Coordinates of C-alpha atoms in Angstrom, one line a residue:
Chain A
X1 CA 0.3 -0.4 0.2
X2 CA 2.5 2.0 1.2
X3 CA 4.6 2.0 -2.1
X4 CA 2.2 2.2 -4.3
X5 CA 1.1 5.8 -2.1
X6 CA 4.6 6.2 -3.6
X7 CA 3.5 5.7 -6.9
X8 CA 0.5 6.7 -8.2
X9 CA -2.1 9.1 -6.8
X10 CA -4.7 7.7 -7.9
X11 CA -5.1 4.0 -9.4
X12 CA -8.7 1.6 -9.8
X13 CA -9.1 -1.4 -10.5
X14 CA -12.1 -2.8 -12.0
X15 CA -13.9 0.7 -11.4
X16 CA -17.4 -0.1 -13.1
X17 CA -20.8 2.4 -12.6
X18 CA -24.1 0.6 -12.8
X19 CA -27.6 3.6 -13.8
X20 CA -30.3 0.9 -14.4
X21 CA -28.8 -1.5 -16.9
X22 CA -26.3 1.7 -18.9
X23 CA -23.3 0.7 -17.9
X24 CA -22.0 4.4 -17.8
X25 CA -18.1 3.6 -16.5
X26 CA -16.8 -0.4 -17.3
X27 CA -14.3 -1.8 -15.7
X28 CA -12.1 1.7 -15.2
X29 CA -8.2 1.0 -14.7
X30 CA -7.1 3.5 -14.0
X31 CA -3.3 4.9 -13.3
X32 CA -2.2 8.5 -12.5
X33 CA 1.4 8.5 -11.4
X34 CA 2.1 11.1 -8.4
X35 CA 3.4 14.5 -9.5
X36 CA 1.7 14.3 -12.9
X37 CA -0.6 16.5 -15.2
X38 CA -3.3 13.7 -16.3
X39 CA -5.5 14.3 -19.2
X40 CA -8.4 12.3 -19.1
X41 CA -9.8 12.3 -22.6
X42 CA -13.0 11.6 -23.5
X43 CA -16.3 12.2 -26.0
X44 CA -19.4 14.0 -24.0
X45 CA -21.0 11.2 -22.5
X46 CA -18.2 8.6 -22.3
X47 CA -18.4 8.1 -18.4
X48 CA -15.5 10.7 -17.4
X49 CA -17.6 12.8 -14.8
X50 CA -19.3 9.7 -13.2
X51 CA -16.0 8.9 -13.0
X52 CA -14.4 11.8 -11.2
X53 CA -17.3 11.3 -9.0
X54 CA -16.7 8.5 -7.8
X55 CA -13.5 8.7 -7.3
X56 CA -14.6 11.9 -5.3
X57 CA -16.7 9.1 -3.0
X58 CA -20.0 11.4 -4.5
X59 CA -21.2 8.3 -5.4
X60 CA -20.6 4.6 -4.9
X61 CA -18.9 2.2 -7.1
X62 CA -21.6 -0.8 -8.6
X63 CA -17.7 -3.0 -8.2
X64 CA -13.5 -2.0 -8.3
X65 CA -11.4 -0.7 -5.9
X66 CA -10.0 3.2 -5.8
X67 CA -7.5 4.1 -5.2
X68 CA -7.1 8.0 -3.9
X69 CA -3.6 8.7 -2.4
X70 CA -2.7 5.5 -1.7
X71 CA -5.5 5.0 1.3
X72 CA -8.9 3.5 -0.1
X73 CA -12.0 5.1 -1.0
X74 CA -14.9 5.4 -0.5
X75 CA -14.0 4.6 3.9
X76 CA -11.0 6.6 3.8
X77 CA -12.4 9.1 2.8
X78 CA -12.6 11.6 6.0
X79 CA -8.4 11.6 5.6
X80 CA -8.4 12.0 1.8
X81 CA -10.5 14.7 0.4
X82 CA -9.3 17.5 2.6
X83 CA -5.7 17.0 1.0
X84 CA -7.6 16.6 -2.3
X85 CA -9.0 20.2 -4.4
X86 CA -11.4 19.4 -6.9
X87 CA -13.6 21.3 -10.0
X88 CA -16.7 18.5 -10.9
X89 CA -18.7 19.1 -13.6
X90 CA -18.9 23.0 -13.5
X91 CA -18.9 25.5 -10.4
X92 CA -22.2 25.3 -8.0
X93 CA -22.1 28.3 -5.0
X94 CA -25.2 30.3 -3.4
X95 CA -26.3 33.3 -6.0
X96 CA -27.5 36.0 -3.2
X97 CA -23.9 35.4 -1.5
X98 CA -20.5 37.2 -2.8
X99 CA -17.2 35.6 -4.3
X100 CA -16.0 35.6 -1.1
X101 CA -18.9 34.7 0.7
X102 CA -19.2 31.8 -0.7
X103 CA -15.6 30.5 -0.4
X104 CA -15.7 30.9 3.6
X105 CA -18.5 28.9 3.2
X106 CA -17.1 26.1 1.4
X107 CA -13.9 26.1 3.3
X108 CA -16.0 26.7 6.6
X109 CA -17.6 23.3 5.6
X110 CA -13.9 21.2 5.7
X111 CA -13.5 20.7 9.5
X112 CA -9.2 20.0 8.6
X113 CA -8.9 23.9 7.4
X114 CA -8.5 26.7 9.8
X115 CA -10.5 29.5 10.9
X116 CA -7.1 31.8 12.0
X117 CA -6.1 31.7 8.8
X118 CA -9.3 31.3 7.2
X119 CA -9.8 35.0 5.5
X120 CA -5.9 35.6 4.5
X121 CA -6.6 31.8 1.6
X122 CA -9.2 32.8 0.6
X123 CA -8.2 35.8 -0.9
X124 CA -4.7 34.7 -1.7
X125 CA -7.2 32.1 -3.8
X126 CA -9.2 35.3 -5.6
X127 CA -6.4 36.8 -6.1
X128 CA -4.7 34.1 -7.7
X129 CA -7.8 33.4 -9.9
X130 CA -7.3 36.9 -10.8
X131 CA -10.9 37.9 -9.2
X132 CA -10.3 39.6 -6.4
X133 CA -11.7 42.5 -8.2
X134 CA -14.9 41.2 -7.8
X135 CA -14.3 39.4 -4.3
X136 CA -17.3 41.5 -2.9
X137 CA -19.7 40.5 -5.7
X138 CA -22.8 38.1 -5.5
X139 CA -22.1 35.4 -7.8
X140 CA -25.4 35.7 -9.1
X141 CA -23.6 39.1 -11.1
X142 CA -20.4 36.6 -12.3
X143 CA -20.0 35.0 -15.5
X144 CA -19.4 31.9 -16.5
X145 CA -16.0 32.8 -16.8
X146 CA -15.7 33.7 -13.4
X147 CA -18.2 31.3 -11.8
X148 CA -15.3 28.9 -13.0
X149 CA -12.0 31.5 -11.7
X150 CA -14.3 31.6 -8.5
X151 CA -14.3 27.4 -8.3
X152 CA -10.8 27.0 -8.9
X153 CA -10.1 29.4 -6.7
X154 CA -12.7 27.2 -4.5
X155 CA -10.3 24.1 -5.1
X156 CA -6.5 26.1 -3.9
X157 CA -7.9 26.9 -0.3
X158 CA -5.3 24.2 0.7
X159 CA -2.8 23.8 -0.4
X160 CA -3.5 20.1 -2.0
X161 CA -1.2 16.9 -2.8
X162 CA -4.5 16.3 -5.8
X163 CA -6.0 18.7 -7.7
X164 CA -8.6 17.1 -10.1
X165 CA -10.5 19.2 -12.5
X166 CA -13.1 18.6 -14.7
X167 CA -13.6 20.6 -17.8
X168 CA -11.8 23.8 -16.7
X169 CA -11.3 25.7 -19.0
X170 CA -14.9 26.3 -20.1
X171 CA -16.7 28.7 -20.8
X172 CA -13.4 30.8 -20.2
X173 CA -12.3 33.1 -22.7
X174 CA -9.1 32.2 -24.8
X175 CA -7.6 34.1 -22.2
X176 CA -8.7 32.9 -19.0
X177 CA -8.0 29.7 -20.5
X178 CA -4.5 30.1 -21.4
X179 CA -3.8 31.6 -17.4
X180 CA -6.1 28.4 -16.8
X181 CA -3.4 26.6 -18.6
X182 CA -0.2 28.4 -16.6
X183 CA -2.1 27.6 -13.9
X184 CA -1.5 23.6 -14.2
X185 CA 1.6 24.4 -14.6
X186 CA 2.5 26.2 -12.3
X187 CA 0.8 24.1 -10.4
X188 CA 2.5 20.7 -11.4
X189 CA 5.6 22.8 -10.7
X190 CA 5.1 22.1 -6.7
X191 CA 4.5 18.6 -7.6
X192 CA 0.7 18.6 -7.4
X193 CA -0.6 15.5 -9.1
X194 CA -2.9 17.2 -11.8
X195 CA -6.0 15.0 -13.2
X196 CA -7.7 17.5 -16.3
X197 CA -10.8 16.2 -17.8
X198 CA -11.4 17.6 -21.3
X199 CA -12.6 17.1 -24.4
X200 CA -10.9 19.7 -25.8
X201 CA -7.9 18.0 -26.9
X202 CA -5.0 20.8 -28.3
X203 CA -5.4 21.6 -24.6
X204 CA -4.4 18.4 -22.9
X205 CA -1.5 18.3 -25.1
X206 CA -1.0 21.4 -24.5
X207 CA -0.1 20.5 -20.5
X208 CA -0.4 16.7 -19.6
X209 CA 2.3 14.8 -19.6
X210 CA -0.1 11.8 -19.0
X211 CA -3.3 11.4 -20.2
X212 CA -6.0 8.2 -20.5
X213 CA -8.9 8.6 -23.8
X214 CA -12.4 6.9 -22.3
X215 CA -15.3 5.4 -24.9
X216 CA -17.9 4.4 -23.9
X217 CA -17.5 3.6 -20.8
X218 CA -13.7 1.5 -21.5
X219 CA -10.7 3.4 -20.8
X220 CA -9.4 2.7 -24.3
X221 CA -6.0 3.8 -23.8
X222 CA -3.7 5.0 -20.9
X223 CA 0.2 6.2 -21.0
X224 CA 2.6 9.5 -21.3
X225 CA 1.3 11.1 -24.0
X226 CA 4.4 10.2 -26.4
X227 CA 3.4 6.3 -25.7
X228 CA 0.0 7.2 -27.2
X229 CA 0.4 8.6 -29.9
X230 CA 2.8 5.9 -30.6
X231 CA 0.7 3.9 -30.7
X232 CA -0.6 4.3 -33.8
X233 CA 3.1 4.7 -35.9
X234 CA 4.6 7.3 -37.8
X235 CA 4.2 6.7 -41.1
X236 CA 5.6 8.7 -44.9
X237 CA 4.2 10.4 -47.9
X238 CA 6.0 10.8 -50.6
X239 CA 5.8 12.3 -53.7
X240 CA 7.4 10.2 -56.5
X241 CA 5.7 9.5 -60.5
X242 CA 8.9 5.8 -59.5
X243 CA 6.1 4.3 -57.6
X244 CA 7.3 1.1 -58.2
X245 CA 11.4 1.1 -57.2
X246 CA 9.5 3.0 -54.5
X247 CA 7.7 0.4 -52.7
X248 CA 11.0 -2.2 -53.5
X249 CA 13.0 0.8 -51.4
X250 CA 9.8 0.6 -48.3
X251 CA 9.3 -2.3 -48.5
X252 CA 13.2 -3.2 -47.1
X253 CA 12.4 -0.7 -45.0
X254 CA 9.9 -2.7 -43.1
X255 CA 7.1 0.3 -43.6
X256 CA 3.7 -1.3 -45.0
X257 CA 2.7 0.6 -48.3
X258 CA -1.0 1.8 -48.0
X259 CA -2.9 3.4 -51.1
X260 CA -2.1 5.2 -53.7
X261 CA -2.6 8.6 -53.9
X262 CA -5.8 9.7 -56.9
X263 CA -3.0 11.3 -59.6
X264 CA -0.9 7.7 -58.4
X265 CA 2.2 10.3 -57.2
X266 CA 1.7 9.9 -54.0
X267 CA 2.6 6.9 -51.8
X268 CA 1.6 6.7 -48.5
X269 CA 3.8 4.0 -46.5
X270 CA 3.9 3.2 -42.4
X271 CA 6.8 2.5 -40.6
X272 CA 6.9 -1.7 -39.1
X273 CA 8.2 -2.2 -35.5
X274 CA 11.1 -0.5 -36.6
X275 CA 11.6 3.1 -37.3
X276 CA 14.4 3.6 -39.9
X277 CA 16.1 7.7 -39.9
X278 CA 13.8 9.5 -42.4
X279 CA 17.2 10.3 -43.7
X280 CA 19.0 6.6 -44.2
X281 CA 15.2 6.4 -46.3
X282 CA 15.4 8.9 -48.2
X283 CA 18.5 8.6 -49.3
X284 CA 17.7 5.1 -50.8
X285 CA 14.8 6.1 -52.3
X286 CA 17.2 8.3 -54.3
X287 CA 20.4 5.5 -54.7
X288 CA 16.9 3.6 -56.3
X289 CA 16.6 6.5 -58.5
X290 CA 13.7 7.4 -57.5
X291 CA 12.8 10.7 -58.1
X292 CA 11.4 12.6 -55.2
X293 CA 9.5 15.3 -55.3
X294 CA 8.2 15.7 -51.6
X295 CA 9.3 13.7 -49.0
X296 CA 7.5 13.8 -45.5
X297 CA 6.8 12.5 -41.9
X298 CA 3.7 12.3 -40.6
X299 CA 2.9 11.8 -36.4
X300 CA -0.4 11.1 -35.9
X301 CA -2.0 13.8 -33.8
X302 CA -3.3 13.1 -30.6
X303 CA -6.8 14.3 -32.6
X304 CA -6.1 12.6 -34.5
X305 CA -5.5 9.0 -32.6
X306 CA -8.5 9.8 -30.3
X307 CA -11.2 10.0 -32.9
X308 CA -9.8 6.9 -34.0
X309 CA -10.2 5.8 -30.4
X310 CA -13.3 6.6 -30.0
X311 CA -15.1 7.2 -33.2
X312 CA -16.2 10.3 -35.9
X313 CA -19.0 12.2 -35.6
X314 CA -21.9 13.9 -33.2
X315 CA -23.4 10.2 -32.1
X316 CA -23.3 9.2 -28.9
X317 CA -22.4 5.5 -29.3
X318 CA -24.5 4.2 -26.7
Chain B
X1 CA 1.6 35.7 -0.7
X2 CA 2.1 34.1 -3.7
X3 CA 1.9 30.0 -3.5
X4 CA 5.5 29.1 -3.4
X5 CA 5.2 30.9 -0.3
X6 CA 2.7 28.8 1.3
X7 CA 4.3 25.5 0.7
X8 CA 7.0 26.8 2.1
X9 CA 4.5 27.4 5.0
X10 CA 3.2 25.2 8.3
X11 CA 0.4 22.6 7.4
X12 CA -0.8 24.4 10.8
X13 CA -1.5 27.6 8.7
X14 CA -4.3 25.6 7.4
X15 CA -5.0 22.8 8.7
X16 CA -6.1 22.0 12.4
X17 CA -7.2 19.4 14.3
X18 CA -10.7 18.5 12.7
X19 CA -12.6 20.5 14.3
X20 CA -16.6 19.1 15.5
X21 CA -18.7 20.9 13.0
X22 CA -18.9 24.2 15.0
X23 CA -17.4 26.5 11.9
X24 CA -20.0 24.8 9.0
X25 CA -23.7 25.5 11.6
X26 CA -22.6 28.8 12.1
X27 CA -21.8 29.2 7.6
X28 CA -25.1 27.9 8.0
X29 CA -27.1 30.2 9.6
X30 CA -25.4 32.3 8.6
X31 CA -25.6 31.5 5.6
X32 CA -29.9 30.5 6.4
X33 CA -30.3 35.1 7.7
X34 CA -28.7 35.9 4.4
X35 CA -30.5 35.2 2.3
X36 CA -33.8 37.7 1.5
X37 CA -36.4 34.8 1.1
X38 CA -35.8 34.3 5.0
X39 CA -36.5 37.1 5.7
X40 CA -39.0 37.6 3.4
X41 CA -41.0 34.7 5.4
X42 CA -40.0 36.6 8.7
X43 CA -41.5 40.0 8.0
X44 CA -44.5 38.1 6.0
X45 CA -45.5 35.7 10.2
X46 CA -44.6 39.2 11.9
X47 CA -46.7 41.1 10.2
X48 CA -49.8 38.4 10.8
X49 CA -50.6 39.5 14.4
X50 CA -50.2 43.5 13.9
X51 CA -52.7 42.6 11.3
X52 CA -55.3 41.4 14.0
X53 CA -54.5 44.0 16.4
X54 CA -54.4 46.8 13.9
X55 CA -58.0 44.7 12.9
X56 CA -59.4 44.8 16.7
X57 CA -57.6 48.7 16.8
X58 CA -60.2 50.0 13.9
X59 CA -63.5 48.5 14.4
X60 CA -65.5 49.9 17.1
X61 CA -67.5 47.2 18.4
X62 CA -66.2 44.7 21.1
X63 CA -65.5 41.6 19.1
X64 CA -68.0 39.3 20.3
X65 CA -66.9 36.5 23.1
X66 CA -66.9 33.1 21.4
X67 CA -66.2 33.9 17.8
X68 CA -62.4 33.9 16.3
X69 CA -59.9 33.4 17.8
X70 CA -59.4 32.2 20.8
X71 CA -58.7 34.9 23.1
X72 CA -59.5 38.2 20.2
X73 CA -62.2 39.5 22.9
X74 CA -59.6 40.0 25.5
X75 CA -57.0 41.6 22.8
X76 CA -59.0 45.3 23.3
X77 CA -58.7 44.8 26.2
X78 CA -55.4 43.9 27.3
X79 CA -52.3 44.6 24.4
X80 CA -50.2 41.7 25.7
X81 CA -53.0 39.1 24.5
X82 CA -51.6 39.9 20.8
X83 CA -48.8 38.1 20.8
X84 CA -51.1 34.4 21.8
X85 CA -53.9 35.6 18.9
X86 CA -51.3 35.5 16.5
X87 CA -49.5 32.3 17.6
X88 CA -52.9 31.0 17.3
X89 CA -53.8 32.1 14.0
X90 CA -49.8 30.5 12.6
X91 CA -49.4 27.5 13.7
X92 CA -51.9 25.7 11.1
X93 CA -50.9 27.3 8.6
X94 CA -48.2 30.0 7.9
X95 CA -45.8 28.3 10.7
X96 CA -45.8 24.8 8.7
X97 CA -45.3 26.6 5.3
X98 CA -42.0 28.7 6.3
X99 CA -41.4 25.7 8.3
X100 CA -41.7 23.4 5.2
X101 CA -39.9 26.0 2.8
X102 CA -36.1 26.0 4.9
X103 CA -36.7 22.1 5.2
X104 CA -38.3 20.8 2.2
X105 CA -34.6 23.3 1.1
X106 CA -32.4 21.6 3.2
X107 CA -30.4 19.5 1.2
X108 CA -32.7 20.1 -2.1
X109 CA -31.7 23.7 -2.3
X110 CA -27.7 22.7 -1.9
X111 CA -28.2 19.4 -4.7
X112 CA -30.1 22.7 -7.7
X113 CA -27.6 24.4 -6.4
X114 CA -24.9 22.9 -7.5
X115 CA -22.9 23.2 -3.6
X116 CA -23.7 20.2 -2.5
X117 CA -20.4 18.4 -4.2
X118 CA -18.7 20.9 -3.4
X119 CA -19.7 20.4 0.3
X120 CA -19.4 16.7 0.4
X121 CA -16.3 16.4 -0.8
X122 CA -14.7 19.0 1.1
X123 CA -15.3 16.9 3.1
X124 CA -18.4 18.1 5.5
X125 CA -19.2 14.9 6.3
X126 CA -23.0 13.8 4.7
X127 CA -23.7 12.9 8.4
X128 CA -22.5 16.6 9.5
X129 CA -24.2 18.5 7.4
X130 CA -27.4 16.6 7.7
X131 CA -26.6 16.8 11.5
X132 CA -26.6 20.9 11.5
X133 CA -29.2 21.2 8.4
X134 CA -32.0 20.1 11.1
X135 CA -30.3 22.3 13.5
X136 CA -30.2 25.1 10.9
X137 CA -33.6 24.6 10.2
X138 CA -34.9 24.5 14.5
X139 CA -33.2 27.9 14.4
X140 CA -35.4 29.1 12.4
X141 CA -38.0 27.2 13.4
X142 CA -37.5 29.6 16.7
X143 CA -36.9 32.6 14.9
X144 CA -39.9 32.4 13.2
X145 CA -42.3 31.8 16.2
X146 CA -40.2 34.0 18.2
X147 CA -41.2 36.9 15.7
X148 CA -45.2 36.0 15.5
X149 CA -44.7 36.1 19.4
X150 CA -42.4 39.6 19.7
X151 CA -44.2 42.0 17.1
X152 CA -47.5 40.5 18.9
X153 CA -45.5 42.0 22.0
X154 CA -44.4 45.2 20.4
X155 CA -47.9 46.0 18.5
X156 CA -50.0 45.0 21.8
X157 CA -48.1 47.2 23.8
X158 CA -48.1 50.3 21.0
X159 CA -52.0 50.2 20.9
X160 CA -53.8 48.6 23.5
X161 CA -53.5 48.4 27.5
X162 CA -51.2 46.5 29.5
X163 CA -52.2 45.4 32.4
X164 CA -52.2 41.6 34.3
X165 CA -53.5 39.1 32.2
X166 CA -56.7 37.2 32.7
X167 CA -55.6 33.1 32.5
X168 CA -58.4 30.7 31.3
X169 CA -58.3 29.1 34.6
X170 CA -59.3 32.9 35.8
X171 CA -56.2 33.1 37.9
X172 CA -54.3 36.7 37.2
X173 CA -50.4 37.1 36.5
X174 CA -48.7 39.7 36.8
X175 CA -46.9 41.6 33.1
X176 CA -44.0 39.6 34.1
X177 CA -44.9 36.7 34.7
X178 CA -47.8 36.8 31.5
X179 CA -44.7 37.0 29.1
X180 CA -43.0 34.0 30.7
X181 CA -46.1 32.4 29.1
X182 CA -45.3 34.6 26.3
X183 CA -41.9 33.0 25.8
X184 CA -43.2 29.0 27.3
X185 CA -45.8 29.0 24.1
X186 CA -43.3 30.2 22.5
X187 CA -41.3 27.5 23.3
X188 CA -43.6 24.3 22.7
X189 CA -44.7 26.2 18.9
X190 CA -41.4 25.2 18.3
X191 CA -41.4 21.8 19.9
X192 CA -44.4 21.5 17.6
X193 CA -42.3 22.1 14.3
X194 CA -39.4 20.2 15.5
X195 CA -41.1 17.1 14.1
X196 CA -41.8 18.7 10.8
X197 CA -38.9 20.0 10.3
X198 CA -37.5 16.6 10.6
X199 CA -40.2 15.1 8.1
X200 CA -39.3 17.6 5.4
X201 CA -35.1 16.9 5.8
X202 CA -36.3 13.0 5.1
X203 CA -37.6 14.2 1.8
X204 CA -35.4 16.7 0.6
X205 CA -32.6 14.0 0.7
X206 CA -34.9 12.5 -1.9
X207 CA -34.4 15.1 -4.4
X208 CA -33.2 17.5 -6.4
X209 CA -36.3 20.3 -7.2
X210 CA -35.9 22.4 -3.9
X211 CA -39.9 23.0 -4.8
X212 CA -41.0 19.6 -4.8
X213 CA -39.4 19.0 -1.3
X214 CA -40.4 22.0 0.4
X215 CA -44.0 21.4 -1.2
X216 CA -44.6 17.7 -0.5
X217 CA -43.7 19.3 3.0
X218 CA -46.5 21.4 4.0
X219 CA -49.3 19.4 1.3
X220 CA -48.4 16.4 4.6
X221 CA -48.7 19.5 7.2
X222 CA -51.8 20.4 6.4
X223 CA -53.0 16.7 5.3
X224 CA -51.9 15.5 9.3
X225 CA -54.4 18.2 10.3
X226 CA -57.3 16.9 8.0
X227 CA -56.7 13.2 9.9
X228 CA -56.5 15.0 13.1
X229 CA -60.4 16.7 12.4
X230 CA -61.3 13.2 11.6
X231 CA -63.3 11.6 14.4
X232 CA -63.7 8.2 12.4
X233 CA -59.8 7.9 12.5
X234 CA -59.6 8.3 16.7
X235 CA -57.7 5.7 17.1
X236 CA -55.0 7.5 14.9
X237 CA -55.2 11.1 16.4
X238 CA -52.2 10.6 18.9
X239 CA -49.7 9.8 16.3
X240 CA -49.6 12.3 14.3
X241 CA -46.9 15.4 14.8
X242 CA -49.3 18.0 13.9
X243 CA -51.8 16.8 16.8
X244 CA -50.5 18.3 20.4
X245 CA -50.3 21.9 17.8
X246 CA -53.0 23.6 19.3
X247 CA -52.5 22.5 22.9
X248 CA -50.7 24.9 23.9
X249 CA -53.3 26.3 26.1
X250 CA -52.4 24.4 29.0
X251 CA -49.5 26.9 28.7
X252 CA -52.3 29.8 30.0
X253 CA -53.6 28.3 33.7
X254 CA -52.5 28.6 37.2
X255 CA -50.4 25.6 38.1
X256 CA -49.2 25.8 34.6
X257 CA -50.1 22.1 33.3
X258 CA -47.3 20.5 31.1
X259 CA -49.4 17.4 29.8
X260 CA -49.9 18.5 27.2
X261 CA -46.2 20.0 26.5
X262 CA -45.0 16.8 27.5
X263 CA -46.7 14.7 25.2
X264 CA -46.2 16.9 22.7
X265 CA -42.4 16.3 22.8
X266 CA -42.4 13.1 23.4
X267 CA -44.4 13.0 19.6
X268 CA -41.8 15.1 18.0
X269 CA -38.6 13.1 19.4
X270 CA -40.2 10.2 18.3
X271 CA -40.8 12.2 14.8
X272 CA -37.1 13.7 15.0
X273 CA -35.8 9.8 14.9
X274 CA -38.6 8.0 12.7
X275 CA -37.6 11.0 10.2
X276 CA -33.6 11.0 11.7
X277 CA -32.9 8.0 10.6
X278 CA -34.6 7.6 7.2
X279 CA -32.8 10.2 6.2
X280 CA -29.3 9.6 7.3
X281 CA -30.3 5.8 6.2
X282 CA -31.2 8.1 2.6
X283 CA -28.4 11.0 2.6
X284 CA -25.6 8.2 3.7
X285 CA -25.6 6.6 0.1
X286 CA -27.0 8.4 -1.9
X287 CA -25.2 8.9 -5.1
X288 CA -25.3 12.6 -6.2
X289 CA -25.0 13.0 -9.5
X290 CA -26.5 16.4 -9.0

């Protein structure tokens, strides 16, 4: 248990949640390394938020095990949650209270948070998300982006070992999104493990070290970002009139040639298990008298991987 | 203070030994009384004795004895009776109405505002939150009853003569003693409302729609009183939470008869235990999906 505590901030084993006949979360084995910025990806309705609710003890799992910071959930909930800051499915605040009063309220709800430094901590948290000027304003007058920032401020009232942020940039303008990204980097730099769920891939690609992809309640991929990108393998796009000679060369490097381009001058070849250096491939092509008009090594973007894993289009898989 | 400064600080700056929940209770009560809705309800309750007093003051003829609410005929003789009449009139509907709103809102209101999940991951603790919610509702019961009693006393003093109060037993008590009796009646009515509060708390754990929980609680208080008035259901009457609601006249005898106070307190504690347990069972196992 103790060794796991240092290794994984979040670990689940066969985590399953059933609503009636529908499996919202289906046998999920999450491994979130301590200190990682972990992107939790998946289209809408893939079970991300339900998983987060299970992790935080808001809902109980139908089966499976959860370990947060090396302790079992929900058994050790009272000991674990003070070390976890969270933003779950958008911010939730009392509209008739000011931003600061809302934070006071939620801080008072944590029996471990000391009241002595409460006002200083509330002030600091508001400053960090750039809401000091609106601290006294009632939340009903806040914009969606301001509420989102207030939600993040709530997660930062106490230094946490783990932050769980569900769609943290939802409703934020581009500047706000950038600020949240830099805030996440800053917090990660201090050693906080950050678990960010998002359906915006660009966001994940920019800040995360690790990621997992959910689809229809299942975890379909998990690993470091480069591992995830690499699974699909890189491929070469070659433009040349000497088709057959090029295919011979590619085959020699263990590459498989996919469909030719529409005009017959374009070739797509994917690397096998060995990835030869591109310059050696080009040199070999030239040696074989293949006229190279253009040669590009393409790596699948995370977006391509994401679509490969979760399917395309708006149809939410059932 | 930047975050890096914060990290360098000892843990004691942020965390202390877990408190019993007193800060949460204080926060709960302060949130309750910072809502405009709470003050609107208290003001409406305070308006009831004021309207009664004005009606009596503005009609020249003394209301005939035996018609209208009990003690109404005494009001013009002695302003201290305004409180009694106000409470008597408020018990069947107005007080249950406001208590139903507050009790029905306890959990469902937090769920619909989206604050419930944040309280629970703070972590407030489900049992602790439930207890704090109930205690805050009880505080509202006290405030609601006192709003009627105090507004009644003030308007009574302002509009009518004050003097020794003639009790139901025919004895007379001094002004000071009558204030004590008023407070006793307020206590009696507060206790009367505690069972309904527990029912409201339980209903509130079953839904994310606060209005639904409020309406159900209020309807139940009316149903209980209707059942209590059907002689065919005699056997059921002592078990209805509203059965002793109007029994506080016993406190206006000399010497005070504590029988109905005791029976009422026992009945209400029964309701608190049963519906408290149901609320506990429901809330501690509920999936919070709001």
